[in-house]
């Protein structure tokens, strides 16, 4: 391999007491385009070496004054990287070998032919170029490693200083990384050991659900879940980590302390609950009195009065519905939900809801059907709360489906969950509205929904109750193509098999 080196940059020093050698070298090497300087003694040579960065030193061993060997030793201290080629007579080949042992690179014997000198010098310069290249590579590598090490410690420092808790697990749920905020927020006595799965044996439903979510997230999509640990309420955002090829590598969980927000929210809820409660009694009384008048008990009511009082009663009724929903939500937000958990056959809940809402469906000629598999496992739930969930979903299906449509209920076991679906073939929901329908008071406003009354609190109630059961609710819908609301409830580990 021929190594490229910049000829213009090559400078050579020849140290020899014989003028004929100095002149010969200057002539032969000068013809190659290399810059040559000479010195007639070791002392002179060393002085020049201190002044200029030569690439190569041609050094005579036998000189009066400082010998070549002594010069060589000083050069090793002064410029250890400088290549030295020894010029020696036949009689001193042995000392040339000694010089090479002392660090010289090569030697050329006097008298030499121009080509012999050229070959030796060229070989030395090639070696020098190789050396330079290797040095550069070494420096680059060292720089790269330094940068990587720097980046690593930078990321580590940032994660350690974060106020939010961070937890990274691998594809088998083993802990890969965590920060002090996580340990503090989860009130752990010792940090979770790296390389081990998180302990889900703790007697805390929330914690168990959270650990299960972390495992499941490696298979699914991002989830957000509240976790209560002692007096803290934490919001856990759990996201899967995927490689460029889409392979799941593990999960990243970020925990945020939302206790303060929760406290403020609770104060707001308490206030709303108090106001709603105070309003409910007088409003109910107004509604009752309007009913009495409209029934003609207090005397005849003419058509015009009927119409106006009828509208007033309708409005009062809507207000009472809103107040009842607000009170329901306040109760749920205050934690009065899932009070009586027991093993329940969801079939019983759904059959009751269908029975209750049949008249509402019949009034619109809507076919309300329930399809159930033969065997279904029982699920731990609060029966009353779960009825409320499906009353909301089914009555929405009826409300937002035009006459002669259909609302169907299906149930199946899906992995570690029971999935109950309410599917209608009604007006559907646009992709802009979909992410917001579970927000409090959010109602879709368009020509189709204008005449439909509601409070915008039904779905938030559904979501909170389902989440209090450690479940999830999802929706799939397109305008004009109906909607499917799916409620997933976790099965007890032994219940997966059925019966
Ligand atoms: P509302 O009292 O308005 O029904 P919800 O919280 O139950 O309040 O629902 C929020 C909004 O979501 C509704 O206003 C409606 O626009 C939309 N929505 C809910 N269920 C359905 C459905 N099955 N089909 C179409 N839109 C629906």
Coordinates of N, CA, C and O and ligand atoms in Angstrom, one line a residue, residues 325 392-401 422 424 426-429 433 436-439 441-446 449 452-462 477 482-485, ligand 1:
X325 N -77.0 14.8 37.2 CA -75.7 14.4 36.7 C -74.5 15.0 37.5 O -73.5 14.4 37.8
X392 N -76.0 4.9 30.5 CA -75.5 6.1 29.8 C -75.2 5.7 28.4 O -75.5 6.4 27.4
X393 N -74.4 4.6 28.2 CA -74.0 4.3 26.8 C -75.1 3.9 25.9 O -75.2 4.3 24.8
X394 N -76.1 3.1 26.5 CA -77.2 2.6 25.6 C -78.1 3.7 25.4 O -78.6 3.9 24.2
X395 N -78.4 4.6 26.4 CA -79.3 5.7 26.1 C -78.7 6.7 25.1 O -79.4 7.3 24.3
X396 N -77.4 6.9 25.2 CA -76.7 7.7 24.1 C -76.9 7.1 22.8 O -77.2 7.7 21.8
X397 N -76.7 5.7 22.7 CA -76.9 5.0 21.4 C -78.3 5.3 20.9 O -78.5 5.6 19.7
X398 N -79.3 5.2 21.7 CA -80.7 5.5 21.3 C -80.9 6.9 20.9 O -81.4 7.3 19.8
X399 N -80.3 7.9 21.7 CA -80.5 9.3 21.4 C -79.8 9.7 20.1 O -80.4 10.5 19.4
X400 N -78.6 9.2 19.9 CA -77.9 9.7 18.7 C -78.0 8.8 17.5 O -77.2 8.8 16.6
X401 N -79.1 7.9 17.5 CA -79.4 7.1 16.3 C -80.8 7.5 15.8 O -81.7 7.6 16.6
X422 N -71.1 -1.5 23.1 CA -72.4 -0.9 22.7 C -72.2 -0.3 21.3 O -71.5 0.7 21.2
X424 N -74.0 1.2 17.8 CA -75.2 1.7 17.1 C -74.9 2.0 15.7 O -73.7 2.1 15.3
X426 N -76.0 4.9 14.3 CA -76.5 6.2 14.2 C -75.6 7.2 13.5 O -74.8 6.9 12.6
X427 N -75.6 8.5 14.0 CA -75.0 9.6 13.3 C -73.5 9.6 13.4 O -72.8 10.2 12.6
X428 N -72.9 8.9 14.4 CA -71.4 8.8 14.5 C -70.8 10.1 15.0 O -71.5 11.1 15.3
X429 N -69.5 10.1 15.2 CA -68.8 11.3 15.8 C -67.6 11.6 14.9 O -66.9 10.7 14.5
X433 N -64.2 15.7 17.1 CA -65.0 15.6 18.4 C -64.5 14.5 19.3 O -64.6 14.5 20.5
X436 N -62.7 14.6 22.6 CA -63.2 15.5 23.6 C -64.5 15.0 24.3 O -64.9 15.6 25.2
X437 N -65.1 13.9 23.7 CA -66.4 13.6 24.2 C -66.4 13.1 25.7 O -67.5 13.0 26.3
X438 N -65.2 12.7 26.2 CA -65.2 12.3 27.6 C -64.9 13.4 28.5 O -64.8 13.3 29.7
X439 N -64.8 14.7 28.0 CA -64.5 15.8 28.8 C -65.9 16.3 29.4 O -66.9 16.2 28.8
X441 N -69.0 18.3 30.3 CA -69.8 19.3 29.6 C -69.6 19.4 28.1 O -70.2 20.2 27.5
X442 N -68.8 18.5 27.6 CA -68.6 18.6 26.1 C -69.7 17.9 25.4 O -70.1 16.8 25.6
X443 N -70.3 18.7 24.5 CA -71.4 18.2 23.6 C -71.1 18.5 22.2 O -70.6 19.6 21.9
X444 N -71.3 17.6 21.3 CA -71.1 17.9 19.9 C -72.2 18.8 19.4 O -73.4 18.5 19.7
X445 N -71.7 19.8 18.7 CA -72.8 20.8 18.2 C -72.8 20.8 16.7 O -71.9 21.2 16.1
X446 N -73.9 20.2 16.2 CA -74.1 20.3 14.7 C -75.6 20.2 14.4 O -76.4 20.1 15.4
X449 N -77.4 17.3 16.1 CA -77.5 17.1 17.6 C -78.3 18.3 18.2 O -78.6 18.3 19.4
X452 N -81.3 17.5 20.3 CA -81.2 16.5 21.3 C -80.7 17.1 22.6 O -79.7 17.8 22.6
X453 N -81.4 16.8 23.6 CA -81.0 17.5 24.9 C -80.0 16.5 25.7 O -80.0 15.3 25.5
X454 N -79.2 17.2 26.5 CA -78.2 16.4 27.2 C -77.4 17.3 28.1 O -77.5 18.6 28.0
X455 N -76.5 16.8 28.9 CA -75.8 17.6 29.8 C -74.3 17.6 29.5 O -73.5 18.4 30.0
X456 N -73.8 16.6 28.7 CA -72.4 16.5 28.5 C -71.7 15.9 29.7 O -70.4 16.0 29.8
X457 N -72.4 15.3 30.5 CA -71.8 14.7 31.7 C -71.9 13.1 31.7 O -71.2 12.5 32.5
X458 N -72.7 12.6 30.8 CA -72.8 11.1 30.8 C -71.5 10.4 30.6 O -71.2 9.5 31.3
X459 N -70.8 10.7 29.5 CA -69.5 10.0 29.2 C -68.5 10.2 30.3 O -67.8 9.3 30.7
X460 N -68.3 11.5 30.8 CA -67.3 11.6 31.9 C -67.7 10.7 33.1 O -66.8 10.1 33.7
X461 N -69.0 10.5 33.4 CA -69.4 9.6 34.5 C -69.0 8.2 34.1 O -68.4 7.5 35.0
X462 N -69.2 7.8 32.9 CA -68.9 6.4 32.4 C -67.4 6.2 32.6 O -67.0 5.2 33.2
X477 N -65.6 5.5 16.0 CA -66.8 6.1 15.4 C -66.4 6.9 14.1 O -65.3 7.4 14.0
X482 N -72.2 5.2 12.5 CA -72.5 4.7 13.8 C -71.3 4.8 14.7 O -70.2 5.2 14.3
X483 N -71.5 4.3 16.0 CA -70.4 4.4 17.0 C -70.3 3.1 17.7 O -71.3 2.4 17.9
X484 N -69.1 2.7 18.2 CA -68.9 1.5 19.0 C -68.2 2.0 20.3 O -67.1 2.5 20.2
X485 N -68.8 1.8 21.4 CA -68.2 2.1 22.7 C -67.8 0.8 23.3 O -68.7 -0.1 23.5
Ligands
LIG1 P1 -74.9 14.1 26.5 O1 -75.6 14.4 27.7 O2 -74.7 15.3 25.6 O3 -75.4 12.9 25.8 P2 -72.4 12.6 26.9 O4 -71.3 12.9 27.8 O5 -73.2 11.3 27.2 O6 -73.4 13.8 27.0 O7 -71.9 12.6 25.5 C1 -71.1 13.7 25.0 C2 -71.3 13.9 23.5 O8 -70.8 12.7 22.8 C3 -72.8 13.9 23.1 O9 -73.2 15.3 23.2 C4 -72.8 13.4 21.7 O10 -72.6 14.5 20.8 C5 -71.6 12.5 21.7 N1 -72.1 11.1 21.7 C6 -72.1 10.3 22.8 N2 -72.6 9.0 22.5 C7 -72.8 9.0 21.2 C8 -73.3 8.1 20.2 N3 -73.6 6.8 20.6 N4 -73.4 8.5 18.9 C9 -73.1 9.7 18.5 N5 -72.6 10.7 19.4 C10 -72.5 10.4 20.7

